PDB file of C-alpha atoms in Angstrom:
ATOM      1  CA  MET A   1     -68.918 -52.873 -70.606  1.00 42.00           C
ATOM      2  CA  ALA A   2     -66.353 -50.633 -69.458  1.00 41.00           C
ATOM      3  CA  SER A   3     -65.233 -50.544 -66.087  1.00 40.00           C
ATOM      4  CA  GLU A   4     -65.474 -47.297 -63.898  1.00 40.00           C
ATOM      5  CA  VAL A   5     -62.479 -45.815 -62.778  1.00 38.00           C
ATOM      6  CA  SER A   6     -62.648 -45.215 -58.582  1.00 40.00           C
ATOM      7  CA  SER A   7     -61.772 -41.271 -58.131  1.00 41.00           C
ATOM      8  CA  GLU A   8     -58.983 -42.333 -55.621  1.00 44.00           C
ATOM      9  CA  SER A   9     -57.270 -44.136 -58.117  1.00 44.00           C
ATOM     10  CA  PRO A  10     -54.194 -43.045 -59.737  1.00 45.00           C
ATOM     11  CA  ALA A  11     -54.419 -41.322 -62.934  1.00 45.00           C
ATOM     12  CA  PRO A  12     -52.914 -43.532 -65.402  1.00 46.00           C
ATOM     13  CA  GLY A  13     -49.059 -43.725 -65.893  1.00 47.00           C
ATOM     14  CA  THR A  14     -48.822 -42.161 -62.215  1.00 45.00           C
ATOM     15  CA  GLN A  15     -48.333 -44.035 -58.747  1.00 47.00           C
ATOM     16  CA  ARG A  16     -49.534 -43.132 -55.571  1.00 47.00           C
ATOM     17  CA  PRO A  17     -46.642 -41.317 -53.108  1.00 47.00           C
ATOM     18  CA  VAL A  18     -45.922 -43.823 -50.245  1.00 43.00           C
ATOM     19  CA  ASP A  19     -45.993 -41.982 -46.306  1.00 46.00           C
ATOM     20  CA  GLU A  20     -42.882 -43.400 -45.354  1.00 45.00           C
ATOM     21  CA  PRO A  21     -42.959 -44.037 -40.948  1.00 45.00           C
ATOM     22  CA  GLY A  22     -41.837 -40.867 -39.602  1.00 45.00           C
ATOM     23  CA  SER A  23     -41.717 -38.505 -42.779  1.00 45.00           C
ATOM     24  CA  GLY A  24     -43.672 -35.034 -42.302  1.00 47.00           C
ATOM     25  CA  PRO A  25     -43.558 -31.583 -43.511  1.00 47.00           C
ATOM     26  CA  VAL A  26     -40.585 -31.061 -45.212  1.00 43.00           C
ATOM     27  CA  ASP A  27     -38.919 -27.428 -45.179  1.00 45.00           C
ATOM     28  CA  ASP A  28     -36.877 -25.721 -48.072  1.00 47.00           C
ATOM     29  CA  GLY A  29     -33.814 -27.143 -46.667  1.00 46.00           C
ATOM     30  CA  GLY A  30     -35.170 -30.540 -46.983  1.00 48.00           C
ATOM     31  CA  VAL A  31     -34.587 -30.903 -42.853  1.00 46.00           C
ATOM     32  CA  PRO A  32     -38.127 -32.033 -41.326  1.00 49.00           C
ATOM     33  CA  ALA A  33     -39.674 -29.196 -39.723  1.00 49.00           C
ATOM     34  CA  GLY A  34     -39.570 -29.185 -36.070  1.00 50.00           C
ATOM     35  CA  GLY A  35     -36.342 -31.614 -36.018  1.00 51.00           C
ATOM     36  CA  SER A  36     -32.713 -31.175 -36.613  1.00 53.00           C
ATOM     37  CA  THR A  37     -30.007 -32.599 -38.569  1.00 61.00           C
ATOM     38  CA  GLY A  38     -26.783 -35.040 -37.662  1.00 62.00           C
ATOM     39  CA  GLY A  39     -24.557 -31.749 -38.387  1.00 65.00           C
ATOM     40  CA  ASP A  40     -26.783 -29.458 -35.739  1.00 70.00           C
ATOM     41  CA  ARG A  41     -25.824 -32.244 -33.265  1.00 72.00           C
ATOM     42  CA  ARG A  42     -22.321 -32.357 -33.476  1.00 69.00           C
ATOM     43  CA  ALA A  43     -22.260 -29.038 -33.788  1.00 66.00           C
ATOM     44  CA  ASN A  44     -23.421 -28.976 -30.408  1.00 70.00           C
ATOM     45  CA  ARG A  45     -21.311 -31.662 -28.900  1.00 69.00           C
ATOM     46  CA  LEU A  46     -18.259 -29.820 -30.202  1.00 66.00           C
ATOM     47  CA  ARG A  47     -19.531 -26.233 -28.419  1.00 69.00           C
ATOM     48  CA  LEU A  48     -20.649 -28.264 -25.179  1.00 70.00           C
ATOM     49  CA  GLN A  49     -16.826 -29.905 -25.660  1.00 69.00           C
ATOM     50  CA  SER A  50     -14.600 -26.585 -26.155  1.00 71.00           C
ATOM     51  CA  PHE A  51     -16.689 -25.133 -23.270  1.00 70.00           C
ATOM     52  CA  ARG A  52     -15.355 -27.765 -20.792  1.00 68.00           C
ATOM     53  CA  ASN A  53     -11.996 -27.939 -22.093  1.00 70.00           C
ATOM     54  CA  MET A  54     -12.219 -24.057 -21.384  1.00 73.00           C
ATOM     55  CA  VAL A  55     -13.233 -25.047 -18.211  1.00 64.00           C
ATOM     56  CA  LEU A  56     -10.708 -27.611 -17.163  1.00 63.00           C
ATOM     57  CA  SER A  57      -7.829 -25.365 -18.674  1.00 63.00           C
ATOM     58  CA  MET A  58      -8.906 -22.310 -16.213  1.00 69.00           C
ATOM     59  CA  ALA A  59      -9.356 -25.010 -13.446  1.00 63.00           C
ATOM     60  CA  LEU A  60      -5.154 -26.225 -14.279  1.00 57.00           C
ATOM     61  CA  ILE A  61      -4.107 -22.880 -14.467  1.00 62.00           C
ATOM     62  CA  CYS A  62      -5.449 -21.801 -11.372  1.00 57.00           C
ATOM     63  CA  VAL A  63      -4.027 -24.797  -9.434  1.00 49.00           C
ATOM     64  CA  GLY A  64      -0.554 -24.480 -10.927  1.00 48.00           C
ATOM     65  CA  ALA A  65      -0.212 -20.689 -10.178  1.00 48.00           C
ATOM     66  CA  PHE A  66      -1.317 -21.778  -6.254  1.00 45.00           C
ATOM     67  CA  GLY A  67       1.445 -24.281  -6.587  1.00 44.00           C
ATOM     68  CA  PHE A  68       3.630 -22.107  -7.846  1.00 41.00           C
ATOM     69  CA  TRP A  69       2.936 -19.595  -5.019  1.00 41.00           C
ATOM     70  CA  LEU A  70       3.498 -22.672  -2.218  1.00 41.00           C
ATOM     71  CA  VAL A  71       7.071 -23.233  -3.813  1.00 43.00           C
ATOM     72  CA  ILE A  72       8.034 -19.677  -3.852  1.00 44.00           C
ATOM     73  CA  PRO A  73       9.917 -18.242  -0.312  1.00 49.00           C
ATOM     74  CA  HIS A  74       7.982 -15.462   0.916  1.00 43.00           C
ATOM     75  CA  ASP A  75       7.721 -13.876   4.300  1.00 48.00           C
ATOM     76  CA  GLU A  76       3.780 -13.045   5.355  1.00 43.00           C
ATOM     77  CA  SER A  77       5.622 -10.470   7.942  1.00 50.00           C
ATOM     78  CA  ARG A  78       8.247  -9.009   6.105  1.00 52.00           C
ATOM     79  CA  ASP A  79       8.428  -5.667   7.567  1.00 51.00           C
ATOM     80  CA  PRO A  80       6.516  -2.811   5.362  1.00 60.00           C
ATOM     81  CA  VAL A  81       8.590   0.044   6.449  1.00 69.00           C
ATOM     82  CA  ARG A  82      10.600   1.533   3.851  1.00 82.00           C
ATOM     83  CA  THR A  83      13.669   3.126   5.333  1.00 88.00           C
ATOM     84  CA  VAL A  84      16.024   6.384   3.909  1.00 92.00           C
ATOM     85  CA  GLU A  85      19.286   7.712   3.997  1.00 92.00           C
ATOM     86  CA  TYR A  86      19.342  11.031   4.961  1.00 93.00           C
ATOM     87  CA  ASP A  87      23.090  11.953   4.983  1.00 93.00           C
ATOM     88  CA  VAL A  88      22.799  14.047   2.033  1.00 94.00           C
ATOM     89  CA  ALA A  89      19.600  15.396   2.658  1.00 95.00           C
ATOM     90  CA  ALA A  90      21.148  16.561   6.260  1.00 96.00           C
ATOM     91  CA  SER A  91      24.252  17.875   5.029  1.00 95.00           C
ATOM     92  CA  THR A  92      22.529  20.242   2.241  1.00 95.00           C
ATOM     93  CA  ALA A  93      20.261  20.897   4.619  1.00 96.00           C
ATOM     94  CA  ALA A  94      22.707  21.963   7.533  1.00 96.00           C
ATOM     95  CA  ARG A  95      24.366  24.461   4.909  1.00 95.00           C
ATOM     96  CA  ALA A  96      21.277  25.955   4.286  1.00 95.00           C
ATOM     97  CA  ALA A  97      19.354  26.373   8.097  1.00 96.00           C
ATOM     98  CA  PRO A  98      20.070  29.330  10.186  1.00 95.00           C
ATOM     99  CA  TYR A  99      20.561  27.423  13.116  1.00 96.00           C
ATOM    100  CA  ASP A 100      22.643  24.277  14.031  1.00 95.00           C
ATOM    101  CA  LEU A 101      21.305  21.824  12.425  1.00 97.00           C
ATOM    102  CA  VAL A 102      21.145  18.765  14.373  1.00 97.00           C
ATOM    103  CA  VAL A 103      21.165  14.476  13.205  1.00 97.00           C
ATOM    104  CA  PRO A 104      21.080  11.375  15.248  1.00 96.00           C
ATOM    105  CA  ARG A 105      24.208   9.580  15.463  1.00 94.00           C
ATOM    106  CA  GLY A 106      25.639   6.353  17.131  1.00 92.00           C
ATOM    107  CA  LEU A 107      22.104   4.748  17.141  1.00 92.00           C
ATOM    108  CA  GLY A 108      21.788   0.845  16.696  1.00 88.00           C
ATOM    109  CA  GLU A 109      21.001  -0.724  13.171  1.00 88.00           C
ATOM    110  CA  ASP A 110      17.570  -1.457  14.660  1.00 91.00           C
ATOM    111  CA  TRP A 111      17.026   2.542  14.697  1.00 94.00           C
ATOM    112  CA  ARG A 112      15.653   2.948  11.296  1.00 94.00           C
ATOM    113  CA  ALA A 113      15.312   6.302   9.488  1.00 95.00           C
ATOM    114  CA  THR A 114      11.729   6.569   7.518  1.00 95.00           C
ATOM    115  CA  ALA A 115      11.531  10.443   6.381  1.00 95.00           C
ATOM    116  CA  VAL A 116      13.972  13.521   5.870  1.00 96.00           C
ATOM    117  CA  ARG A 117      12.516  16.718   4.774  1.00 96.00           C
ATOM    118  CA  TYR A 118      13.967  20.130   5.283  1.00 97.00           C
ATOM    119  CA  ASP A 119      11.600  23.283   4.711  1.00 96.00           C
ATOM    120  CA  PRO A 120      12.853  26.349   4.048  1.00 95.00           C
ATOM    121  CA  GLN A 121       9.716  28.275   4.012  1.00 93.00           C
ATOM    122  CA  GLY A 122       8.021  26.462   6.802  1.00 93.00           C
ATOM    123  CA  GLU A 123       5.069  27.711   9.059  1.00 93.00           C
ATOM    124  CA  PHE A 124       7.547  28.401  11.940  1.00 95.00           C
ATOM    125  CA  GLY A 125      10.352  29.546   9.910  1.00 94.00           C
ATOM    126  CA  PRO A 126      12.926  26.892   8.077  1.00 96.00           C
ATOM    127  CA  THR A 127      11.860  23.282   9.382  1.00 97.00           C
ATOM    128  CA  TRP A 128      14.129  20.355   9.702  1.00 97.00           C
ATOM    129  CA  ARG A 129      12.221  16.795  10.277  1.00 97.00           C
ATOM    130  CA  LEU A 130      13.613  13.654  10.334  1.00 97.00           C
ATOM    131  CA  GLY A 131      11.339  10.143  11.505  1.00 96.00           C
ATOM    132  CA  TYR A 132      12.673   6.972  12.790  1.00 96.00           C
ATOM    133  CA  MET A 133      11.340   4.023  13.851  1.00 95.00           C
ATOM    134  CA  ASN A 134      12.818   2.611  17.247  1.00 94.00           C
ATOM    135  CA  PRO A 135      13.628  -1.005  18.083  1.00 93.00           C
ATOM    136  CA  ALA A 136      10.000  -1.525  19.165  1.00 93.00           C
ATOM    137  CA  ASP A 137       8.505  -0.250  16.083  1.00 93.00           C
ATOM    138  CA  GLU A 138       7.255   3.000  17.681  1.00 95.00           C
ATOM    139  CA  TYR A 139       7.565   6.038  16.219  1.00 96.00           C
ATOM    140  CA  VAL A 140      10.220   8.737  16.750  1.00 97.00           C
ATOM    141  CA  ALA A 141      10.746  11.948  15.373  1.00 97.00           C
ATOM    142  CA  LEU A 142      13.230  14.991  15.648  1.00 97.00           C
ATOM    143  CA  THR A 143      11.809  18.365  14.526  1.00 97.00           C
ATOM    144  CA  GLN A 144      13.777  22.134  14.407  1.00 98.00           C
ATOM    145  CA  ALA A 145      12.547  25.518  13.263  1.00 97.00           C
ATOM    146  CA  VAL A 146      12.835  28.693  14.362  1.00 94.00           C
ATOM    147  CA  PRO A 147       9.382  30.145  15.825  1.00 91.00           C
ATOM    148  CA  VAL A 148       8.772  33.700  16.387  1.00 84.00           C
ATOM    149  CA  VAL A 149       9.776  34.196  20.156  1.00 85.00           C
ATOM    150  CA  GLY A 150       7.331  33.467  22.458  1.00 85.00           C
ATOM    151  CA  ASN A 151       5.405  31.101  20.188  1.00 87.00           C
ATOM    152  CA  GLU A 152       7.228  28.569  20.845  1.00 89.00           C
ATOM    153  CA  ASP A 153       4.485  26.718  22.279  1.00 90.00           C
ATOM    154  CA  ALA A 154       2.473  26.956  19.232  1.00 94.00           C
ATOM    155  CA  PHE A 155       4.920  25.223  17.481  1.00 95.00           C
ATOM    156  CA  VAL A 156       5.366  22.421  19.793  1.00 95.00           C
ATOM    157  CA  SER A 157       1.505  22.015  19.653  1.00 95.00           C
ATOM    158  CA  SER A 158       1.693  22.003  15.873  1.00 95.00           C
ATOM    159  CA  VAL A 159       3.946  19.451  15.822  1.00 95.00           C
ATOM    160  CA  THR A 160       3.102  17.003  18.453  1.00 96.00           C
ATOM    161  CA  ILE A 161      -0.779  17.506  17.557  1.00 95.00           C
ATOM    162  CA  GLY A 162      -1.691  19.005  21.007  1.00 95.00           C
ATOM    163  CA  ALA A 163       1.044  17.777  23.485  1.00 96.00           C
ATOM    164  CA  GLU A 164       1.136  20.593  26.617  1.00 95.00           C
ATOM    165  CA  ALA A 165       4.173  21.212  28.724  1.00 95.00           C
ATOM    166  CA  THR A 166       4.064  18.716  31.989  1.00 96.00           C
ATOM    167  CA  GLY A 167       6.326  21.477  34.229  1.00 96.00           C
ATOM    168  CA  ASP A 168       9.123  18.611  34.678  1.00 97.00           C
ATOM    169  CA  THR A 169      12.151  18.351  32.595  1.00 97.00           C
ATOM    170  CA  MET A 170      14.761  15.628  31.733  1.00 97.00           C
ATOM    171  CA  SER A 171      18.522  16.114  31.687  1.00 96.00           C
ATOM    172  CA  VAL A 172      19.920  14.345  28.655  1.00 96.00           C
ATOM    173  CA  ALA A 173      23.576  14.331  27.401  1.00 92.00           C
ATOM    174  CA  GLY A 174      24.123  17.509  29.875  1.00 92.00           C
ATOM    175  CA  ASP A 175      21.063  19.708  28.408  1.00 94.00           C
ATOM    176  CA  THR A 176      17.942  20.176  29.679  1.00 96.00           C
ATOM    177  CA  TRP A 177      14.308  19.353  28.055  1.00 97.00           C
ATOM    178  CA  GLU A 178      11.177  20.240  28.788  1.00 97.00           C
ATOM    179  CA  ARG A 179       8.848  17.249  29.083  1.00 97.00           C
ATOM    180  CA  TYR A 180       5.485  17.501  27.125  1.00 97.00           C
ATOM    181  CA  GLU A 181       2.914  15.044  27.146  1.00 97.00           C
ATOM    182  CA  GLY A 182      -0.238  14.681  24.790  1.00 96.00           C
ATOM    183  CA  GLU A 183      -3.059  12.349  23.812  1.00 95.00           C
ATOM    184  CA  LYS A 184      -1.090  11.151  20.415  1.00 95.00           C
ATOM    185  CA  TYR A 185       2.559  12.224  21.017  1.00 96.00           C
ATOM    186  CA  ASP A 186       4.917  12.848  24.033  1.00 97.00           C
ATOM    187  CA  ALA A 187       8.056  15.034  23.344  1.00 98.00           C
ATOM    188  CA  LEU A 188      11.044  16.138  24.874  1.00 98.00           C
ATOM    189  CA  VAL A 189      11.652  20.075  23.695  1.00 97.00           C
ATOM    190  CA  ARG A 190      14.586  22.531  24.321  1.00 96.00           C
ATOM    191  CA  VAL A 191      14.265  26.189  23.346  1.00 94.00           C
ATOM    192  CA  GLY A 192      17.945  27.362  21.842  1.00 91.00           C
ATOM    193  CA  PRO A 193      18.797  31.058  21.185  1.00 90.00           C
ATOM    194  CA  GLU A 194      18.339  30.180  17.332  1.00 92.00           C
ATOM    195  CA  GLU A 195      15.895  27.581  17.234  1.00 95.00           C
ATOM    196  CA  THR A 196      13.373  25.018  19.177  1.00 96.00           C
ATOM    197  CA  THR A 197      14.239  21.293  19.302  1.00 97.00           C
ATOM    198  CA  VAL A 198      11.706  18.623  19.834  1.00 98.00           C
ATOM    199  CA  VAL A 199      12.325  14.906  19.893  1.00 98.00           C
ATOM    200  CA  MET A 200       8.422  13.387  19.882  1.00 97.00           C
ATOM    201  CA  GLY A 201       6.732  10.578  19.076  1.00 97.00           C
ATOM    202  CA  THR A 202       4.458   7.331  20.710  1.00 96.00           C
ATOM    203  CA  ALA A 203       7.615   5.507  22.293  1.00 95.00           C
ATOM    204  CA  PRO A 204       8.144   6.048  25.957  1.00 95.00           C
ATOM    205  CA  PHE A 205      10.110   8.627  27.124  1.00 96.00           C
ATOM    206  CA  ASP A 206      13.590   6.795  27.551  1.00 95.00           C
ATOM    207  CA  GLN A 207      13.402   5.808  23.913  1.00 94.00           C
ATOM    208  CA  LEU A 208      12.850   9.780  23.153  1.00 97.00           C
ATOM    209  CA  ALA A 209      15.666  10.558  25.180  1.00 97.00           C
ATOM    210  CA  ASP A 210      18.217   7.299  23.529  1.00 96.00           C
ATOM    211  CA  LEU A 211      17.300   9.984  20.184  1.00 96.00           C
ATOM    212  CA  THR A 212      18.088  12.716  22.092  1.00 97.00           C
ATOM    213  CA  GLY A 213      21.179  11.995  23.801  1.00 96.00           C
ATOM    214  CA  ALA A 214      22.342  11.058  20.105  1.00 96.00           C
ATOM    215  CA  LEU A 215      21.996  14.418  18.450  1.00 97.00           C
ATOM    216  CA  THR A 216      25.255  15.970  16.986  1.00 96.00           C
ATOM    217  CA  VAL A 217      25.500  18.950  15.145  1.00 96.00           C
ATOM    218  CA  GLU A 218      26.047  18.465  11.551  1.00 95.00           C
ATOM    219  CA  PRO A 219      29.006  20.199   9.704  1.00 91.00           C
ATOM    220  CA  GLY A 220      27.794  22.549   6.738  1.00 79.00           C
ATOM    221  CA  ARG A 221      26.795  25.903   8.402  1.00 68.00           C
ATOM    222  CA  ALA A 222      28.727  28.804   7.126  1.00 59.00           C
TER     223      ALA A 222
END
């Protein structure tokens, strides 16, 4: 009698595939679906290592920069005021001004010139300006101009930002100067036949007088 062949038996000449533990569906690239290859894991480790190296490098750079800053001599209290030379400007302005242009001479080295300007067409006529910082780091400035006669107070008010005459005077180096006081600046003012001269600033009147007493006519006027 011929033996019956089970429908589950493999066909003659074939072998039933054996499922290995952990095997599953395979994608077209031969990588088990839902998993990763050893190459992927190595790539991830390399990326993570590169990121860590970058962070460490940045940290070392910052530490090195800070250490370099520590060893460089530096002065946190360094004076930010920029000083200027005004000899050439004063000489040039003296030849152009229609009045005796004055500059302070003989002030100590702790008086620092910070600004200089001559405007031949200023609002109040040809105008000479020279700014200083005094030894106490207070502002003192000299201004000369040729305001229209009777308009001197407008000129003084403009350059001093609102200072007004007090009615008092101060004698400095043999000349009489009027005292002006204001919320921002005080001033000593002399009205001459050709120009009005103002010495003003945040410094007290004795410091204004120091600069006023040092004023000397600059040679050069024709």
